[in-house]
């Protein structure tokens, strides 16, 4: 025998369906939390990739700068050789002019004066170069290096600017000129 229930036989209670609302609420909350977790994870992945790109750009800039500074310190830089040639030409010209002045002073006064030109000692010699290349990822990179030398004082200053990807960096150093300078 089959028994059919009719609506009249069943008592309706206000508490019926409450557990279904709780289930729907918790599923919705779980969905929101899962979507939030995915968004935060995506943000952190993007930040980590950007941080990695920054670290690679920083490392590349530091390597370029340090290798140039080392070449200057050892006297192996072509830029430094050009500046030292210019310094030598200025020094030889100064000696020639001093020799002419000495001869003139000896003839006129009979006094031999020997003064060192401090302007040459403090004179700044500067050269700058630029270059562009493409890294292994296909990103355009540009490098600009400036060398300011004070051969009379035995020091030089290097400035390195790089544009690697979306990052621009600048490094500068003071380099003591070594004994290997031509």
GROMACS .gro file of C-alpha atoms in nm, residues 43-172:
model
  130
   43UNK     CA    1   4.994   3.919  -0.742
   44UNK     CA    2   5.281   3.747  -0.561
   45UNK     CA    3   5.388   3.560  -0.873
   46UNK     CA    4   5.390   3.888  -1.068
   47UNK     CA    5   5.587   4.061  -0.789
   48UNK     CA    6   5.838   3.776  -0.774
   49UNK     CA    7   5.894   3.792  -1.151
   50UNK     CA    8   5.937   4.169  -1.134
   51UNK     CA    9   6.176   4.131  -0.840
   52UNK     CA   10   6.372   3.873  -1.039
   53UNK     CA   11   6.393   4.111  -1.336
   54UNK     CA   12   6.512   4.387  -1.104
   55UNK     CA   13   6.776   4.163  -0.949
   56UNK     CA   14   6.900   4.055  -1.294
   57UNK     CA   15   6.920   4.420  -1.408
   58UNK     CA   16   7.102   4.515  -1.090
   59UNK     CA   17   7.348   4.228  -1.126
   60UNK     CA   18   7.415   4.312  -1.491
   61UNK     CA   19   7.475   4.679  -1.408
   62UNK     CA   20   7.710   4.589  -1.125
   63UNK     CA   21   7.907   4.346  -1.345
   64UNK     CA   22   7.949   4.605  -1.624
   65UNK     CA   23   8.053   4.875  -1.377
   66UNK     CA   24   8.295   4.657  -1.181
   67UNK     CA   25   8.466   4.519  -1.492
   68UNK     CA   26   8.520   4.872  -1.627
   69UNK     CA   27   8.653   4.994  -1.291
   70UNK     CA   28   8.893   4.700  -1.275
   71UNK     CA   29   9.019   4.771  -1.628
   72UNK     CA   30   9.077   5.136  -1.531
   73UNK     CA   31   9.256   5.037  -1.210
   74UNK     CA   32   9.487   4.802  -1.398
   75UNK     CA   33   9.546   5.051  -1.681
   76UNK     CA   34   9.391   4.819  -1.941
   77UNK     CA   35   9.106   5.051  -2.041
   78UNK     CA   36   9.131   5.206  -2.388
   79UNK     CA   37   8.944   5.511  -2.259
   80UNK     CA   38   9.205   5.561  -1.987
   81UNK     CA   39   9.487   5.520  -2.239
   82UNK     CA   40   9.336   5.801  -2.450
   83UNK     CA   41   9.308   6.027  -2.145
   84UNK     CA   42   9.663   5.948  -2.035
   85UNK     CA   43   9.792   6.032  -2.386
   86UNK     CA   44   9.614   6.366  -2.364
   87UNK     CA   45   9.768   6.424  -2.019
   88UNK     CA   46  10.116   6.340  -2.149
   89UNK     CA   47  10.073   6.582  -2.440
   90UNK     CA   48   9.967   6.856  -2.198
   91UNK     CA   49  10.262   6.778  -1.969
   92UNK     CA   50  10.513   6.788  -2.256
   93UNK     CA   51  10.368   7.116  -2.379
   94UNK     CA   52  10.389   7.258  -2.026
   95UNK     CA   53  10.753   7.147  -1.994
   96UNK     CA   54  10.835   7.308  -2.328
   97UNK     CA   55  10.671   7.635  -2.221
   98UNK     CA   56  10.848   7.625  -1.883
   99UNK     CA   57  11.180   7.566  -2.059
  100UNK     CA   58  11.124   7.872  -2.276
  101UNK     CA   59  11.030   8.080  -1.968
  102UNK     CA   60  11.337   7.959  -1.779
  103UNK     CA   61  11.567   8.057  -2.066
  104UNK     CA   62  11.403   8.397  -2.082
  105UNK     CA   63  11.430   8.445  -1.701
  106UNK     CA   64  11.795   8.338  -1.697
  107UNK     CA   65  11.878   8.577  -1.982
  108UNK     CA   66  11.691   8.869  -1.825
  109UNK     CA   67  11.746   8.822  -1.452
  110UNK     CA   68  12.003   8.552  -1.417
  111UNK     CA   69  11.755   8.375  -1.188
  112UNK     CA   70  11.646   8.020  -1.242
  113UNK     CA   71  11.286   7.964  -1.139
  114UNK     CA   72  11.117   7.631  -1.137
  115UNK     CA   73  10.745   7.634  -1.054
  116UNK     CA   74  10.512   7.342  -1.097
  117UNK     CA   75  10.185   7.418  -1.270
  118UNK     CA   76   9.910   7.318  -1.027
  119UNK     CA   77   9.648   7.358  -1.299
  120UNK     CA   78   9.783   7.052  -1.476
  121UNK     CA   79   9.782   6.855  -1.152
  122UNK     CA   80   9.415   6.941  -1.090
  123UNK     CA   81   9.305   6.925  -1.453
  124UNK     CA   82   9.015   6.692  -1.529
  125UNK     CA   83   9.023   6.469  -1.836
  126UNK     CA   84   8.689   6.318  -1.934
  127UNK     CA   85   8.563   6.070  -2.191
  128UNK     CA   86   8.221   5.912  -2.234
  129UNK     CA   87   8.092   5.617  -2.432
  130UNK     CA   88   7.757   5.455  -2.506
  131UNK     CA   89   7.643   5.119  -2.630
  132UNK     CA   90   7.326   4.921  -2.696
  133UNK     CA   91   7.263   4.549  -2.700
  134UNK     CA   92   6.980   4.299  -2.672
  135UNK     CA   93   6.981   4.050  -2.385
  136UNK     CA   94   6.898   3.680  -2.414
  137UNK     CA   95   6.527   3.753  -2.360
  138UNK     CA   96   6.519   4.003  -2.646
  139UNK     CA   97   6.493   4.310  -2.422
  140UNK     CA   98   6.677   4.621  -2.543
  141UNK     CA   99   6.952   4.736  -2.308
  142UNK     CA  100   7.161   5.051  -2.317
  143UNK     CA  101   7.480   5.139  -2.130
  144UNK     CA  102   7.654   5.474  -2.089
  145UNK     CA  103   7.989   5.503  -1.910
  146UNK     CA  104   8.175   5.821  -1.823
  147UNK     CA  105   8.536   5.828  -1.707
  148UNK     CA  106   8.678   6.138  -1.538
  149UNK     CA  107   9.049   6.112  -1.466
  150UNK     CA  108   9.281   6.330  -1.262
  151UNK     CA  109   9.621   6.183  -1.363
  152UNK     CA  110   9.813   6.442  -1.159
  153UNK     CA  111   9.637   6.318  -0.845
  154UNK     CA  112   9.634   5.950  -0.946
  155UNK     CA  113   9.256   5.910  -0.925
  156UNK     CA  114   8.967   5.854  -1.161
  157UNK     CA  115   8.590   5.850  -1.125
  158UNK     CA  116   8.362   5.620  -1.322
  159UNK     CA  117   7.988   5.663  -1.372
  160UNK     CA  118   7.780   5.386  -1.526
  161UNK     CA  119   7.418   5.434  -1.635
  162UNK     CA  120   7.212   5.141  -1.762
  163UNK     CA  121   6.860   5.102  -1.896
  164UNK     CA  122   6.775   4.732  -1.881
  165UNK     CA  123   6.415   4.645  -1.949
  166UNK     CA  124   6.201   4.876  -1.738
  167UNK     CA  125   6.481   4.955  -1.490
  168UNK     CA  126   6.727   5.248  -1.499
  169UNK     CA  127   7.031   5.228  -1.275
  170UNK     CA  128   7.336   5.442  -1.199
  171UNK     CA  129   7.658   5.342  -1.024
  172UNK     CA  130   7.964   5.555  -0.953
   0.00000   0.00000   0.00000
